[in-house]
XYZ file of C-alpha atoms in Angstrom:
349
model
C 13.465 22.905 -22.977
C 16.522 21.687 -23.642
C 18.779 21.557 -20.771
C 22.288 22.839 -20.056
C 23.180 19.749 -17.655
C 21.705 16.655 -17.408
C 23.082 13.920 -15.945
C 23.357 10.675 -18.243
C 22.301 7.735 -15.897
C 21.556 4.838 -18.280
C 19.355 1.598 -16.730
C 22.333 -0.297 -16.847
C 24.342 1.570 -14.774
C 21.878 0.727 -11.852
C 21.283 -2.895 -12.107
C 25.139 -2.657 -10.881
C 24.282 0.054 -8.307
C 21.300 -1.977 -7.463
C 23.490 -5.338 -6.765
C 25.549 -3.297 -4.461
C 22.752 -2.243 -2.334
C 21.074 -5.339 -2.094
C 24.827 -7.073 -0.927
C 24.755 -4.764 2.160
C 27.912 -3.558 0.878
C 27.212 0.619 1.568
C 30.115 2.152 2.796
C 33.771 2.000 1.379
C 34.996 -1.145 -0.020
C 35.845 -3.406 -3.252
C 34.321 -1.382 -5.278
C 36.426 1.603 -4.508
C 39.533 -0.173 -5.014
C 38.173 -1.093 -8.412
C 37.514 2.263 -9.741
C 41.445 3.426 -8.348
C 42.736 0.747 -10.095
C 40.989 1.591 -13.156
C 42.814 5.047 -12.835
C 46.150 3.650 -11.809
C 46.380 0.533 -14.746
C 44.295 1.601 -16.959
C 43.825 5.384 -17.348
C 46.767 7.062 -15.807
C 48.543 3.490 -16.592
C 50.522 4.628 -13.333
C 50.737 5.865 -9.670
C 48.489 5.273 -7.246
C 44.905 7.548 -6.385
C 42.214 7.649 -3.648
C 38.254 7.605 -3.992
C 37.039 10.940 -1.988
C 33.233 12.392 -1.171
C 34.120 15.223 -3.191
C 36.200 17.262 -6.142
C 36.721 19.854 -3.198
C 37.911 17.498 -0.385
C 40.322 15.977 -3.030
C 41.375 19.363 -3.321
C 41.661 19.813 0.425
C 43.649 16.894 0.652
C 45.835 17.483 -2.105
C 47.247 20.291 -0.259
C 47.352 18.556 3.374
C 49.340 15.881 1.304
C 51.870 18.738 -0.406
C 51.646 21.486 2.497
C 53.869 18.589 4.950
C 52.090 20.350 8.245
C 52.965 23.778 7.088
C 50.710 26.350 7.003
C 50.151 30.242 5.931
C 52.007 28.904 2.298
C 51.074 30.765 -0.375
C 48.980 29.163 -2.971
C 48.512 30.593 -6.667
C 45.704 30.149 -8.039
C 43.344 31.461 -11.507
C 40.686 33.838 -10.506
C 38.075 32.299 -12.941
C 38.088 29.114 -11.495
C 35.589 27.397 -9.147
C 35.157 28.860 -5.391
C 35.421 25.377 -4.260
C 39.328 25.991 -4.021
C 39.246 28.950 -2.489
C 37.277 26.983 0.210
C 39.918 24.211 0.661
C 42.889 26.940 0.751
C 41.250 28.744 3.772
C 40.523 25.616 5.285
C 43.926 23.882 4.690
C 45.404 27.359 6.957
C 47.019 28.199 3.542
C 46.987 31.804 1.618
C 45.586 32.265 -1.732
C 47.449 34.441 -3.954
C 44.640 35.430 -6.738
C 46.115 35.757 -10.430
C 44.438 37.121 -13.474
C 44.079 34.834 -16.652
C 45.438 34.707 -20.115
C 42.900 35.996 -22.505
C 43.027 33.242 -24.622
C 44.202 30.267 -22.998
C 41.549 31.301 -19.663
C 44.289 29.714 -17.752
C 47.070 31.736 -15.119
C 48.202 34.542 -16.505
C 52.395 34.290 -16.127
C 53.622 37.750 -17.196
C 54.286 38.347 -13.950
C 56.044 36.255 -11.262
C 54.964 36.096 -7.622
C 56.911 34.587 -4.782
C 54.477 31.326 -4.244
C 55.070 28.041 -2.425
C 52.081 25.783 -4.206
C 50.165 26.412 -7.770
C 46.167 24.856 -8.535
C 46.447 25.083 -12.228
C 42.987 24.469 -13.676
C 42.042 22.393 -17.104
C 39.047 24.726 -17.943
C 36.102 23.451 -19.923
C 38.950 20.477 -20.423
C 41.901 22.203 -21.935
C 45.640 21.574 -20.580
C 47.201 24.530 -18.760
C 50.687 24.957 -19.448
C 52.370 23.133 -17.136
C 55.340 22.918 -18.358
C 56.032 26.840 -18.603
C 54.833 26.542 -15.026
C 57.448 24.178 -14.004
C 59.922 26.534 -15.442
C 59.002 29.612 -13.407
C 58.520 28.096 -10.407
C 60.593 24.741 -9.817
C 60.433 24.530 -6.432
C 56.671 25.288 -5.926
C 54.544 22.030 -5.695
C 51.656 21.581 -8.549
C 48.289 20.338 -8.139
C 46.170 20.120 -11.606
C 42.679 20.527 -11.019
C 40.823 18.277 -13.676
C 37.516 18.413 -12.843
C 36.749 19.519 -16.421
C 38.987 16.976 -18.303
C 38.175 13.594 -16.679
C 38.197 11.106 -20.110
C 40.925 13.241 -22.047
C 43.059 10.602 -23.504
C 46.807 10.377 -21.376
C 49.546 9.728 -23.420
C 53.354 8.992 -22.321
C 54.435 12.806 -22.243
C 51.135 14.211 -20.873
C 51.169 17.628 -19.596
C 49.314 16.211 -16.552
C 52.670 14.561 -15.056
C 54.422 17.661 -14.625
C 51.802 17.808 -11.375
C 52.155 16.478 -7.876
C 48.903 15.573 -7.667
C 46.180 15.450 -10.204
C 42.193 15.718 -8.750
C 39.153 15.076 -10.371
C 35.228 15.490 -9.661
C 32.293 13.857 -9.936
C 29.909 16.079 -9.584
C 26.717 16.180 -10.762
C 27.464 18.273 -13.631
C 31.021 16.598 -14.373
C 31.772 14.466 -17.203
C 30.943 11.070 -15.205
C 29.171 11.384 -12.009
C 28.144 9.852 -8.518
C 26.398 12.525 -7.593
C 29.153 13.748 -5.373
C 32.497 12.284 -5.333
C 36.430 13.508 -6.200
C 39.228 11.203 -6.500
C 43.166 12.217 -5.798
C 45.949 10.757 -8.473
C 49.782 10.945 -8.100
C 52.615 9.184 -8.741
C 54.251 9.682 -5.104
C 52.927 6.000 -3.448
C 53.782 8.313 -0.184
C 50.789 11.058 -0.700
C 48.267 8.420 -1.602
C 48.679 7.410 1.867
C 48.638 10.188 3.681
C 44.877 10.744 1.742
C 43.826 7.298 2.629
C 45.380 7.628 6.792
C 43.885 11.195 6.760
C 40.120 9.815 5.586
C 39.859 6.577 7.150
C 39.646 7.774 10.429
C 38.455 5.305 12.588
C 40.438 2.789 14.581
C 43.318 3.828 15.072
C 45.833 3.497 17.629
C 47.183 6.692 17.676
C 45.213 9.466 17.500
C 46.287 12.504 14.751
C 43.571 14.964 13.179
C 42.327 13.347 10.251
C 38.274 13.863 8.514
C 35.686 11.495 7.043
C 35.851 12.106 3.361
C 34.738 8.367 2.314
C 32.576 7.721 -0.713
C 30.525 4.472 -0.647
C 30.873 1.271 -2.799
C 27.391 1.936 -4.975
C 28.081 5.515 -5.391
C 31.444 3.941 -6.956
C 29.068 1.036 -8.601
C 27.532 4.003 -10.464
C 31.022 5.638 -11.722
C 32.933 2.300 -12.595
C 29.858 1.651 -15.087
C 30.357 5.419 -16.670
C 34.174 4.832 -16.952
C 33.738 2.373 -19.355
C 32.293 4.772 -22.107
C 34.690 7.594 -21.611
C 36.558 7.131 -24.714
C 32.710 7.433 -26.621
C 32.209 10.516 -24.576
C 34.945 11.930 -25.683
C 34.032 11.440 -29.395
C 30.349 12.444 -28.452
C 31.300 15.729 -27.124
C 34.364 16.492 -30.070
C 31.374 15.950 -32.615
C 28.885 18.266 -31.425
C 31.733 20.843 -30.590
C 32.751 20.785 -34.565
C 29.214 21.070 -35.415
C 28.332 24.088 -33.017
C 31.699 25.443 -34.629
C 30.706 25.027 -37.543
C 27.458 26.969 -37.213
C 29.290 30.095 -35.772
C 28.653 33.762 -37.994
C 31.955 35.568 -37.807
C 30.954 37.655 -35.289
C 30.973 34.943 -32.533
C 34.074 32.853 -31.490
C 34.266 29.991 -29.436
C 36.805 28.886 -27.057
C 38.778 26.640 -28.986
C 42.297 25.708 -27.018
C 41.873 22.479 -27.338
C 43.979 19.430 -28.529
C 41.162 17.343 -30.167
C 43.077 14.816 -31.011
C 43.492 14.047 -26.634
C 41.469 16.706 -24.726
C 37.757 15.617 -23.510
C 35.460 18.874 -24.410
C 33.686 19.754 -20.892
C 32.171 22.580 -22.556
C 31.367 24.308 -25.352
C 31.847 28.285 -24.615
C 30.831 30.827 -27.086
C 32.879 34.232 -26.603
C 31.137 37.350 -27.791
C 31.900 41.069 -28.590
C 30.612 42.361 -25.674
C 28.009 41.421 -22.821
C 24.927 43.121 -24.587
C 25.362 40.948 -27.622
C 25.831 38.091 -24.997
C 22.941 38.906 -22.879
C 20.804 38.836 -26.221
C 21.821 35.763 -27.291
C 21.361 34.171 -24.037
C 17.788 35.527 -24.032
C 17.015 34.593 -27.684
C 18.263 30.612 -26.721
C 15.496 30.892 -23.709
C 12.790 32.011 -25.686
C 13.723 29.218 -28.155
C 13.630 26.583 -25.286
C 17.432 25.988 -25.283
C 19.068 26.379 -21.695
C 22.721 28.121 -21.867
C 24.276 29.469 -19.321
C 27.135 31.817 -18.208
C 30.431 29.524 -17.704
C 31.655 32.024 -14.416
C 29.316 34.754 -13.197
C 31.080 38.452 -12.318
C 30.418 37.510 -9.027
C 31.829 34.908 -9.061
C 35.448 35.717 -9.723
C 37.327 34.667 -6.887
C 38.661 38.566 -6.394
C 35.345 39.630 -5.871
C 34.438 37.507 -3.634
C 37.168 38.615 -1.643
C 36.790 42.469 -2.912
C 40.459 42.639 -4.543
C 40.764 45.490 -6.525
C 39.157 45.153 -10.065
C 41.619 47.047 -11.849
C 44.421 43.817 -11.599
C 42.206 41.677 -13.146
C 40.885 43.441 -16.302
C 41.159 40.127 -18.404
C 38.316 38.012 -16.300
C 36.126 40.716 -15.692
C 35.784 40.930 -19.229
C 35.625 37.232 -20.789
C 33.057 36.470 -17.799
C 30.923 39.253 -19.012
C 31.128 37.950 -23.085
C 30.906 34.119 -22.635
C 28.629 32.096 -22.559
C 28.209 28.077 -22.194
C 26.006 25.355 -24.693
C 24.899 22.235 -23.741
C 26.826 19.362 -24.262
C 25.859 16.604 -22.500
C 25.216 13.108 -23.463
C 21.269 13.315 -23.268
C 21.378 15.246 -25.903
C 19.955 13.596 -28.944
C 21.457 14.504 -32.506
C 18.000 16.374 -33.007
C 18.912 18.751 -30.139
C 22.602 19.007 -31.063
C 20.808 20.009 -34.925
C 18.491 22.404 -33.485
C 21.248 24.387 -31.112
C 23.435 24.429 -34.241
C 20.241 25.749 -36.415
C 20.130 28.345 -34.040
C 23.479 29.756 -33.320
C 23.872 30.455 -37.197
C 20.418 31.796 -37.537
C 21.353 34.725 -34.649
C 21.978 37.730 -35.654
């Protein structure tokens, strides 16, 4: 079977992971600082960023950082997006306003404009939302890019992704580079960088304030610094076997393809059908030819059914998560498997 996800841990990464262990060196330390300055100087070439346990704490914190002690602020946010920030909304004692998507960009929807105080503007499957526009609408609403999906895009000088207050990423096992768990928070404000790092390093301190331990350790960040160093050959790994599933494609199947391939990072490769029958046979045909795919956001999943919001005001999710459907694109795969999906997707019919 080939696998939708599979993590790529290479023997070398561990011989540094291994070193770390063996120093005693386990909890937060040098390490850490490495990987945030790799961010900082090297991939951001700017700003400052934090090392957290997880994409959704960074979240959390993002909006501690942004939210200045306020709470009930009203936070818009896609509906085809992860649960993860629903979670850190409610928990922050903020209120999520729920917004349908563009069909074809899968990002917010801006037809219409609410009366917000924050925005969590997603980079799905590693494309840019528009930032920009968003800046426009709503200049005095604070902007936190969730990019979770595009962690290795290249960053140039006039980067969508600096239009944000605060930029997150994950690294999840599933994510592009991974620790197993682990976020990290980037901005260009030195001031919200420490507020994360007060709010998570939480003991010994004088004065007492409510703060929470969302540390990562020095060999889960042995294990990421090693990935970094390939990301630009991920990035050409996963554009490659994008073009050739692409390629493969019978006019009756699309693929989501807003992308700028000359920057972006491909997260995923998502297949968009004419309807969910088609869909539901293709998924079945890949199993029964041992190829895992899977469905990118479940019905179910849509943040407004999760919290029951009336189906009717989001007619564009409910349909693209019901006709799309995800290949695998990770870096186990082997130009033999990438061959074989390709073989397949042009051979369904």
């Amino acid at each position: 079977m080939i696998k939708h996800n599979s993590p790529s841990i290479n023997k070398n990464y561990l011989k540094s992971v291994n070193k770390q262990i063996i120093s005693n060196q386990l909890t937060t330390g040098e390490v850490v600082k490495k990987v945030e300055n790799y961010f900082n100087k090297k991939y951001y070439k700017q700003g400052y960023s934090c090392l957290t346990s997880s994409g959704t704490s960074a979240i959390y914190l993002a909006i501690k950082a942004l939210s200045k002690k306020k709470k009930n602020l009203k936070i818009l946010i896609p509906t085809y997006s992860c649960s993860a920030i629903l979670n850190a909304i409610y928990l922050s004692g903020n209120i999520p306003i729920i917004n349908d998507i563009d069909p074809n960009s899968f990002n917010l929807d801006l037809k219409s404009k609410k009366n917000i105080d924050m925005i969590i503007a997603v980079n799905i499957f590693g494309s840019d939302p528009n930032l920009k526009e968003l800046k426009i609408l709503y200049p005095k609403a604070k902007i936190i890019l969730d990019s979770c999906h595009s962690t290795g895009k290249l960053i140039l000088k006039d980067d969508p992704c600096f239009f944000a207050d605060i930029v997150i990423h994950s690294f999840y096992s599933t994510k592009i580079i991974t620790s197993g768990h682990g976020g990290l928070i980037w901005s260009k404000n030195k001031k919200i960088i420490d507020f994360c790092n007060d709010y998570i390093n939480f003991d010994q301190k004088k004065k007492y304030i409510q703060r929470f331990n969302f540390l990562i350790s020095d060999f889960q960040a042995a294990l990421l610094y090693e990935q970094i160093k390939f990301l630009n050959k991920f990035r050409k790994f996963r554009k490659k076997n994008y073009l050739k599933y692409k390629a493969s494609l019978s006019r009756s199947i699309k693929i989501f393809s807003n992308f700028n391939l000359k920057k972006d990072i491909i997260y995923r490769s998502v297949l968009i059908f004419k309807n969910k029958f088609i869909r539901d046979k293709f998924l079945n045909y890949m199993k029964k030819n041992k190829v895992e795919c899977i469905i990118p956001i479940e019905n179910y999943e849509l943040l407004h059914n999760y919290l029951k919001l009336n189906k009717t005001k989001y007619k564009n999710s409910e349909k693209i998560s019901n006709i799309t459907l995800s290949l695998p694109m990770h870096h186990n795969l082997s130009r033999k498997d990438v061959n074989r999906i390709s073989l397949l997707i042009n051979r369904f019919v």
